[in-house]
XYZ file of C-alpha atoms in Angstrom:
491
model
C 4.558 -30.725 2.934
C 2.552 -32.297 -0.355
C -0.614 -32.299 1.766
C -0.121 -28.249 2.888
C 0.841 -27.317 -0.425
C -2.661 -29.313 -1.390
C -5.098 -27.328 0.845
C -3.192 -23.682 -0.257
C -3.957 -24.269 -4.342
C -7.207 -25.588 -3.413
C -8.140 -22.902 -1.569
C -6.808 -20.209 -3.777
C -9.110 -22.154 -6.833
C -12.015 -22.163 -4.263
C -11.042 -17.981 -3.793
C -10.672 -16.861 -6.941
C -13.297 -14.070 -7.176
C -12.083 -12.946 -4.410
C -9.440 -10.098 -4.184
C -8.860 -11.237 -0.631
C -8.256 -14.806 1.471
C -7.910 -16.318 4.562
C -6.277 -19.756 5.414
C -7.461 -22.233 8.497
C -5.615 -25.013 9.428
C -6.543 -28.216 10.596
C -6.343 -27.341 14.322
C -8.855 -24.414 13.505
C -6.161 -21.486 12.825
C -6.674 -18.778 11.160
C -4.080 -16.676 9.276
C -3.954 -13.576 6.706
C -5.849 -12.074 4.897
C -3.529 -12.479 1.829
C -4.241 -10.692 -1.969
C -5.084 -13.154 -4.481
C -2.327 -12.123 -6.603
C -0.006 -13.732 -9.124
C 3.636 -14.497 -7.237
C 2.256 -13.403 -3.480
C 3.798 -15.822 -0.781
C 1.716 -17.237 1.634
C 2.818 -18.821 5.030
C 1.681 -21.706 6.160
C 2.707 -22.847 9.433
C 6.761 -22.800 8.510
C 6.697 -23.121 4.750
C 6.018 -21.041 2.073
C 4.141 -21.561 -0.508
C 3.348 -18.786 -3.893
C -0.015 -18.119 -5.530
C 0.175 -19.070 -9.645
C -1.487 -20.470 -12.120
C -4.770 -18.443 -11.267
C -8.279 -19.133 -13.326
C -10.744 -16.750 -14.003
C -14.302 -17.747 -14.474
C -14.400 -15.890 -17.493
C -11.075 -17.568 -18.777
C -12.989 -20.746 -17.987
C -15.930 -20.010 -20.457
C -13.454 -19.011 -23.560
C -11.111 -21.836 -22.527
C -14.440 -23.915 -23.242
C -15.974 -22.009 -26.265
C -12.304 -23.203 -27.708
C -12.984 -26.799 -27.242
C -16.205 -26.540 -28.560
C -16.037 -28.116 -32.324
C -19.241 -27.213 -34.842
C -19.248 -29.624 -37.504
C -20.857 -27.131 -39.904
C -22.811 -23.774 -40.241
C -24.670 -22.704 -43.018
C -26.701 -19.065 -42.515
C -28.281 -17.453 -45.328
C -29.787 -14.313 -44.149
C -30.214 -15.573 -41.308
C -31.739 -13.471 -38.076
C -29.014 -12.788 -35.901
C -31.417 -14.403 -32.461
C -31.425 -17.610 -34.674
C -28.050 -17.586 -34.839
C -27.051 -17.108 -31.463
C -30.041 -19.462 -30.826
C -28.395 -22.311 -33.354
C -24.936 -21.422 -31.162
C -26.443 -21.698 -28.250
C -27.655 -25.353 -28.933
C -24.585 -26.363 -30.708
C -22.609 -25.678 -27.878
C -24.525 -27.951 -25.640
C -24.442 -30.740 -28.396
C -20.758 -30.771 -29.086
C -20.156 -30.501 -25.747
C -17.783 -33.116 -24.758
C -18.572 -32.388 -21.126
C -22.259 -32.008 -21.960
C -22.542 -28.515 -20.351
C -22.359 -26.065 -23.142
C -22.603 -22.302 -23.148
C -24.973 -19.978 -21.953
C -25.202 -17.172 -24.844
C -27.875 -14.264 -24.267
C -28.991 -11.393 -26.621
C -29.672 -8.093 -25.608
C -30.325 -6.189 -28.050
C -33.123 -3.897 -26.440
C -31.166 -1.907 -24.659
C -32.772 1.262 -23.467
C -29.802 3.634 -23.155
C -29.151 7.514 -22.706
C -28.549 9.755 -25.857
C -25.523 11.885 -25.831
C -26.710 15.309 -25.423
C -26.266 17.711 -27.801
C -23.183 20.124 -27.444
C -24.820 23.273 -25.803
C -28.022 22.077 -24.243
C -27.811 21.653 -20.398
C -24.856 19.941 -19.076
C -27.025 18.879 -15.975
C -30.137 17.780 -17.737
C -30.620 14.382 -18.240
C -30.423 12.905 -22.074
C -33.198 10.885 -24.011
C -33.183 7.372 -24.856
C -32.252 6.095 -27.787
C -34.583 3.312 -29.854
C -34.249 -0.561 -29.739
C -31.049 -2.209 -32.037
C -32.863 -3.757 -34.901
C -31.817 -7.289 -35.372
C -29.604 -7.660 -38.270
C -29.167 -10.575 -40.463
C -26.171 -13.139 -41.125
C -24.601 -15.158 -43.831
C -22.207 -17.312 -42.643
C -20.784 -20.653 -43.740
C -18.343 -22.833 -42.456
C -17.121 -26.212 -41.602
C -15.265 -27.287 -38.281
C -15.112 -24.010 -36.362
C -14.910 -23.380 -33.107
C -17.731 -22.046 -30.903
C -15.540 -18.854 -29.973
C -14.637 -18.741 -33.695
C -18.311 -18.600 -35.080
C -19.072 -16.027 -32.128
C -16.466 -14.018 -33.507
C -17.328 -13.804 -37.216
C -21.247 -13.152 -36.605
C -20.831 -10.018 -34.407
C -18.118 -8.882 -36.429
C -20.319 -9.072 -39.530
C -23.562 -8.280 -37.261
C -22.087 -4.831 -35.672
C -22.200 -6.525 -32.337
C -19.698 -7.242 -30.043
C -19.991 -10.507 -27.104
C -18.295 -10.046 -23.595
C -17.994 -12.427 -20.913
C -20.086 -11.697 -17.689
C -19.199 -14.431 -14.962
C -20.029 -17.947 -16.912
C -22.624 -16.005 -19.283
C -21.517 -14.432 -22.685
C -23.545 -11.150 -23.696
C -24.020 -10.454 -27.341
C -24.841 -6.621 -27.321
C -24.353 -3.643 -29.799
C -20.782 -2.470 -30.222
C -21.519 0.872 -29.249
C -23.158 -0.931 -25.921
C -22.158 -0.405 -22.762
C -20.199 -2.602 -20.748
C -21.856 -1.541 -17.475
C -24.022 1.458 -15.597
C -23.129 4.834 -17.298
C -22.311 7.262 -14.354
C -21.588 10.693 -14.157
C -18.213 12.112 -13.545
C -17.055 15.587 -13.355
C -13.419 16.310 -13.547
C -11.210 19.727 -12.503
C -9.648 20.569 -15.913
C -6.882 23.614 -15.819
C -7.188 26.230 -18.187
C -3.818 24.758 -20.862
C -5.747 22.096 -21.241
C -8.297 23.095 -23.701
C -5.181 24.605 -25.961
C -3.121 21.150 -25.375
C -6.583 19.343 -27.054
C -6.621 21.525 -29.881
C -2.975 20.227 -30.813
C -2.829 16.935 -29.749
C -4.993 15.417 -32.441
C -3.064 16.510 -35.346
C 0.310 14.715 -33.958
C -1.704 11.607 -32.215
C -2.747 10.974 -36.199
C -6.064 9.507 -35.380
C -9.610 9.619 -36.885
C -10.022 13.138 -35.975
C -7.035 14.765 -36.247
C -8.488 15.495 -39.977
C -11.492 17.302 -38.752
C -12.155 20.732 -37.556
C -11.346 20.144 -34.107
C -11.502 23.289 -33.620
C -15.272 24.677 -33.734
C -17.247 28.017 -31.909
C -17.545 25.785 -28.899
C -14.516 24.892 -28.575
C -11.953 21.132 -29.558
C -13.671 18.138 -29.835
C -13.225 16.445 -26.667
C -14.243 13.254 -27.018
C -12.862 13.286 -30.463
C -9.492 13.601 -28.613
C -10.236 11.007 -25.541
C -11.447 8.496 -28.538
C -8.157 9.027 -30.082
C -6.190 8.184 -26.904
C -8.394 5.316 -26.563
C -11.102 5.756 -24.689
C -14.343 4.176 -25.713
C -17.516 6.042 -25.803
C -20.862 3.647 -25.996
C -24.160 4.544 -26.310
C -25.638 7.054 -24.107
C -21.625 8.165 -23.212
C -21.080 12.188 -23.195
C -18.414 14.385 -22.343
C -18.997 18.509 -22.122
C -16.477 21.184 -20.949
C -17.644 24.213 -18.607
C -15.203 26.574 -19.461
C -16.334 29.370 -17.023
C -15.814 26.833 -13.795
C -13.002 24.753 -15.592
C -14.938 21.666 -14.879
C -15.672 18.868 -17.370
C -18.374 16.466 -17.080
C -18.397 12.758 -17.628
C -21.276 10.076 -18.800
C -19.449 6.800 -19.357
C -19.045 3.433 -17.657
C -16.669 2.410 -14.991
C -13.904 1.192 -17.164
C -14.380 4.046 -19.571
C -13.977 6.551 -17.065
C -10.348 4.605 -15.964
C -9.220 4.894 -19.227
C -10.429 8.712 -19.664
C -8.558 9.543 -16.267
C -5.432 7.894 -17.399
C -5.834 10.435 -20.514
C -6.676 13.555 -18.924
C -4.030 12.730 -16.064
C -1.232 13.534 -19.143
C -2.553 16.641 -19.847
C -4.268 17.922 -16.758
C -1.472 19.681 -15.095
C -0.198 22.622 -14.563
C 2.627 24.106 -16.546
C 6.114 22.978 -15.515
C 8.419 25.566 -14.592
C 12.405 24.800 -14.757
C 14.925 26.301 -12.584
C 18.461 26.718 -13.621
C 21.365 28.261 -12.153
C 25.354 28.483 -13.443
C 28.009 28.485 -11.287
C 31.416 30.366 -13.059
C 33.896 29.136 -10.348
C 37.579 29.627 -10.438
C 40.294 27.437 -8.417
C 43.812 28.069 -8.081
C 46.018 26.339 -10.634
C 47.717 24.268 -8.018
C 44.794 22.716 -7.088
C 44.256 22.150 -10.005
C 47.384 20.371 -10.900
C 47.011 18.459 -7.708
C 43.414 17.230 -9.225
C 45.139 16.631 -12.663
C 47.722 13.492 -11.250
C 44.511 11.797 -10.202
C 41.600 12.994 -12.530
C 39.941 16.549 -12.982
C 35.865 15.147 -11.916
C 33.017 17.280 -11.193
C 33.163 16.037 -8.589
C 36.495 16.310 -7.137
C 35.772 19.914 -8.001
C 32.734 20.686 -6.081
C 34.259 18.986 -3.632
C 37.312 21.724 -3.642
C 34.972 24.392 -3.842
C 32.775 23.033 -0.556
C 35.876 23.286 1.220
C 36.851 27.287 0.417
C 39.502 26.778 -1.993
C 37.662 28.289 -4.852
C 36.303 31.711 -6.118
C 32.810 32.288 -7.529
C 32.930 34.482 -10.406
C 29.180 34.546 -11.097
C 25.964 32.692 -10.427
C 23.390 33.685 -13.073
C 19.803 32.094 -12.311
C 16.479 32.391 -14.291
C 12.991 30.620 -14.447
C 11.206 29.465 -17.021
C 8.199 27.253 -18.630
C 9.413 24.068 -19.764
C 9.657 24.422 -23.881
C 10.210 28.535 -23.469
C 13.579 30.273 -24.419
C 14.797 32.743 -21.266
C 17.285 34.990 -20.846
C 18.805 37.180 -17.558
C 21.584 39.663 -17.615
C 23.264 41.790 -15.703
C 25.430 43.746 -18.205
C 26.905 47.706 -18.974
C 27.021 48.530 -22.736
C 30.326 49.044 -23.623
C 29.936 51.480 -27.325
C 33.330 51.958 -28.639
C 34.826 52.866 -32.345
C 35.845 50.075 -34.999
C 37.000 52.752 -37.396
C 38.971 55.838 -38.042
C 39.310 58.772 -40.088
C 42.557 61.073 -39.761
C 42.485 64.801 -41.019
C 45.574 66.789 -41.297
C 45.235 70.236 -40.606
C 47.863 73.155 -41.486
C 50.987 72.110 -43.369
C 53.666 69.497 -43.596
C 57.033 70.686 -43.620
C 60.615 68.979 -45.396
C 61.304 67.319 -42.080
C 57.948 65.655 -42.212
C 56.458 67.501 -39.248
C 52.551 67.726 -39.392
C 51.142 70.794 -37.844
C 48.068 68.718 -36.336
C 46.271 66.045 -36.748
C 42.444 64.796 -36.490
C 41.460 61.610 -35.544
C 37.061 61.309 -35.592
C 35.598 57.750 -35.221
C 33.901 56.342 -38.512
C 31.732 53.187 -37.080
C 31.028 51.759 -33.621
C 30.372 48.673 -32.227
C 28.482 47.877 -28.686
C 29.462 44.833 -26.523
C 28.010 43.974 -23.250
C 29.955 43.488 -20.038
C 28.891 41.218 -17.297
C 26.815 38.102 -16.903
C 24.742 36.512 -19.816
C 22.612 33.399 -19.606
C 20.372 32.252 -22.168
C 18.752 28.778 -21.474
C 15.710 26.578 -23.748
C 14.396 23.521 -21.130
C 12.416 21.085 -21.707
C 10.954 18.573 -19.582
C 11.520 14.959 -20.541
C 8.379 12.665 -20.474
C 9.439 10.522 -16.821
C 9.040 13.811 -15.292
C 12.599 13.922 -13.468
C 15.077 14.354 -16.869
C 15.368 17.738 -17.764
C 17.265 18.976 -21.270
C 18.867 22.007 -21.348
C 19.845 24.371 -24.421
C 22.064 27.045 -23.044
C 24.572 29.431 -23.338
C 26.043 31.279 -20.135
C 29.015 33.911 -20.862
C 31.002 36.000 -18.878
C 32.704 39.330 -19.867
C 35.252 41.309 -18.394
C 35.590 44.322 -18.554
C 37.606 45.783 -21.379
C 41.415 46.132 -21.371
C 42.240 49.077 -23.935
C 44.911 49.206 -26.075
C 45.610 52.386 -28.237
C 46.322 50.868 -31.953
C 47.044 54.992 -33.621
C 50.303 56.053 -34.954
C 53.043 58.408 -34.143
C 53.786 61.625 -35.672
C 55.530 65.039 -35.025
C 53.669 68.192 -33.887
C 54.294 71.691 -34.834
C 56.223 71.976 -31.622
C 58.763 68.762 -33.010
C 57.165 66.645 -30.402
C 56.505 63.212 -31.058
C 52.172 62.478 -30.465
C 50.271 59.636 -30.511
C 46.631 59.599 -32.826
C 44.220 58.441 -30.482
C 42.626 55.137 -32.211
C 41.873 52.731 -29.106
C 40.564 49.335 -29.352
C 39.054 47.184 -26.772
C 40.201 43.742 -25.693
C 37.048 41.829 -23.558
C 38.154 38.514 -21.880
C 35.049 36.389 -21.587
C 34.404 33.027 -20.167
C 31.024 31.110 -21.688
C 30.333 27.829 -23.226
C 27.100 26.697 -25.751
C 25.879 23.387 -24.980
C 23.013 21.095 -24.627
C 22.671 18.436 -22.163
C 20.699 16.202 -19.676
C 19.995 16.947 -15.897
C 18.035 15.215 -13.518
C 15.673 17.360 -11.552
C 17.845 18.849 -8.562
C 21.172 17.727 -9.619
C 24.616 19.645 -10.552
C 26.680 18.456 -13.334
C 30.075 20.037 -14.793
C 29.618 21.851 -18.504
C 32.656 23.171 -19.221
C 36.000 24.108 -17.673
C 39.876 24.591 -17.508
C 39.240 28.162 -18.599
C 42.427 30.061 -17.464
C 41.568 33.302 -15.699
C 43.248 36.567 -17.233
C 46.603 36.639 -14.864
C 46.754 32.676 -16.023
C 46.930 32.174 -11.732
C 43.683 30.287 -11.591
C 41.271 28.298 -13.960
C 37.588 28.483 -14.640
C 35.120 25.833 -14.426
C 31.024 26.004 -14.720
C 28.886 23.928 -13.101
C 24.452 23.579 -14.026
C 21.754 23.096 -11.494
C 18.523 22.348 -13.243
C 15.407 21.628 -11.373
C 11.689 21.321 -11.531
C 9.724 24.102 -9.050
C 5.955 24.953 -8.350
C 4.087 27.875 -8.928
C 4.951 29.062 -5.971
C 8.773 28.510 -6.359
C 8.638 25.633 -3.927
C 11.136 22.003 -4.963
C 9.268 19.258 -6.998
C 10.704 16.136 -5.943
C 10.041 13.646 -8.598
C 11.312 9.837 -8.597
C 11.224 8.810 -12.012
C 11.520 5.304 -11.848
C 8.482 5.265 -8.843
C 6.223 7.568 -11.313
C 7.055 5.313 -14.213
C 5.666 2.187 -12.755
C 2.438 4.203 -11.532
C 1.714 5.051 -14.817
C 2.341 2.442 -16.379
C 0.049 0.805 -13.633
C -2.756 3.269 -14.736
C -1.700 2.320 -18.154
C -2.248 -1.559 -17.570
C -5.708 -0.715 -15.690
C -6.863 1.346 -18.859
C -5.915 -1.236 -21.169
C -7.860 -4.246 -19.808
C -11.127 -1.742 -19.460
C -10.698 -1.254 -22.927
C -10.291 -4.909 -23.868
């Protein structure tokens, strides 16, 4: 077993550039390929044995940078090449292994210009002049090759990256790589979304005029988000073919499509439906000895014993208030004036009487549902302001007083009021997309023989009204995925 477990971490040090590897036994057999991954399993014969502890050449070259000791440096406007020069043979002195470093300078980098905004999308940009070399003062005493690396480019403007077992000194604005061209689909919102965005991200623009003749300042807002743009790096929106155009490197262009993948897409639009559903009392007392769920309820109701009362549905943009009815006005009086006419008589009999309105009121019958959703950020949460309401129509009740006619006979004034029975609730809660939760119930109907419960469907559709399954937890761990392969290009 020690001698199988040997050959695998051997092999996997031997592989490490690679993203793939294959294993061969003794005998000559051959098995995987397997992905040179942190934690993967790999069979050999009938044990197992798990990839770890991977090196990177790169990790190599700091790991020895940090070993490195320099007695002392002393720069006084010093040339930054004789600086990386005095590194470089410093690292092969106090070399306990006697290997050293390999440092290169590259300053004269002949890169692309970023275009100016306006001029030809398609045409291809100047270059920009050689880096002058800058100068360094720097003193110190027992520091670490990777430690004097990092003060002179800080000072110097200059950055260092590893490349394989060489370290680069460069400009900062340098690229890490080719610049290629992109060019992306960008939806119409989009634009609006990056004139916003700035002002709540905080960053170094969100102060400026991001708003100019031309348009937001794109790369203002990518550069906020955190994508880098080097030397000869553009961006330019085409706003009459909704396509936006990309100069950048490899790794910048990861980063930028993690960005524009937040804000690239289309409008969400929420569904949301209220069932008013109302269930016999008994049943409801039969639900009551064990406990009243939602759903125990639905349950009833899937089985017939239940009545729907009303199912009001709408649509809507995620973030915009809607509201659907299906209502008659019902206008009726709220005051009263009463005129006597003729005389009144010993025995109190009044020869007539007038009853006219003074003030109305209107109330509307039928089905009301006003909703606000918004979209949580995982994509499969959705919160709900709303307020559905039900209204009977009225029952009327005549509220005037008695009196005698001319005639003796006894008359009533005609004052009627309305009584409206109504059934709503105002809430806010949390749905996931495509499920049905309970909002508010034990509402007893108007002959007290049944009770009223409503139930919420909320979920996410297309623009053409078709289901958007979403699995939150599965999207999560792809963006944050995206997320982790943005991060290291912007290391």
């Amino acid at each position: 077993m020690k001698s199988v477990c040997l050959t695998v971490l051997l092999f996997c040090v031997s592989a490490v550039s690679a993203e793939q590897f294959s294993l061969k036994s003794s005998a000559g057999e051959v098995t995987g390929p397997y992905r040179l991954e942190e934690g993967i399993e790999v069979k050999v014969g009938e044990s197992l044995a798990t990839i770890t502890d991977i090196k990177r050449r790169e990790d190599a070259v700091l790991s020895a940078m940090e070993e490195i000791i320099i007695p002392q440096i002393d720069f006084r406007s010093a040339s930054v090449v004789d600086a990386i020069d005095f590194l470089q043979r410093a690292s092969r002195q106090f070399d306990k292994k006697g290997r050293g470093v390999n440092l290169v300078l590259n300053l004269n980098l002949d890169l692309p210009a970023v275009a100016a905004v306006g001029d030809d999308p398609f045409a291809e940009p100047e270059p920009v002049k050689n880096v002058q070399a800058p100068t360094v003062t720097f003193m110190a005493r027992h520091v670490t090759l990777l430690e004097a690396l990092k003060i002179i480019t800080q000072i110097s403007n200059l950055k260092y990256r590893v490349m394989g077992g060489v370290v680069v000194v460069m400009p900062w604005d340098a690229p890490e790589g080719s610049i290629i061209r992109r060019v992306y689909d960008v939806l119409p919102p989009v634009e609006d979304k990056i004139s916003i965005v700035p002002s709540e991200l905080g960053g170094e623009h969100s102060n400026n005029d991001t708003y100019s003749e031309r348009g937001p300042d794109w790369k203002g807002f990518f550069a906020d988000m955190g994508v880098r743009w080097p030397a000869g790096s553009s961006i330019k929106y085409v706003r009459s073919i909704g396509k936006m155009i990309v100069d950048n490197t490899e790794e910048n262009l990861k980063a930028l499509e993690l960005c524009l993948a937040m804000v690239n897409v289309s409008p969400t639009q929420v569904e949301i439906e209220v069932l008013f559903i109302a269930f016999d009392v008994a049943h409801i007392e039969e639900l009551g000895r064990k406990s009243i769920a939602a759903a125990a309820l639905w349950e009833l109701w899937e089985a017939g014993h239940g009545e729907l009362i009303a199912a009001p549905k709408t649509v809507t943009k995620s973030g915009n208030e809607s509201q659907v009815k299906g209502v008659k006005e019902y206008i009726y009086p709220t005051e009263f004036s009463v005129q006597h006419a003729g005389s009144t008589n010993t025995n109190a009999v009044v020869v007539a009487g007038l009853v006219e309105p003074a003030s109305f009121e209107t109330r509307e019958v039928g089905v009301i549902l006003s909703v606000l959703p918004e979209v949580a950020y995982q994509g499969d949460m959705i919160n709900v302001n709303l307020t559905p309401e039900v209204v009977g129509a009225p029952e009327w009740h005549e509220f005037g007083g008695e009196y005698l006619d001319a005639n003796g006979q006894r008359q009533q004034a005609h004052m009627p009021q309305p009584i409206f029975r109504s059934y709503s609730c105002n809430t806010s809660v949390g749905v996931k997309n495509g499920h049905r939760i309970l909002i508010g119930g034990g509402m007893p109907s108007r002959d007290g023989k049944q009770m009223v419960y409503a139930f919420l469907t909320a979920k996410l559709i297309d623009i053409e009204g078709n289901d958007v399954e979403m699995d939150a937890q599965q999207k999560l761990n792809e963006l944050n995925k995206r997320r982790a392969t943005g991060a290291q290009a912007l290391r």
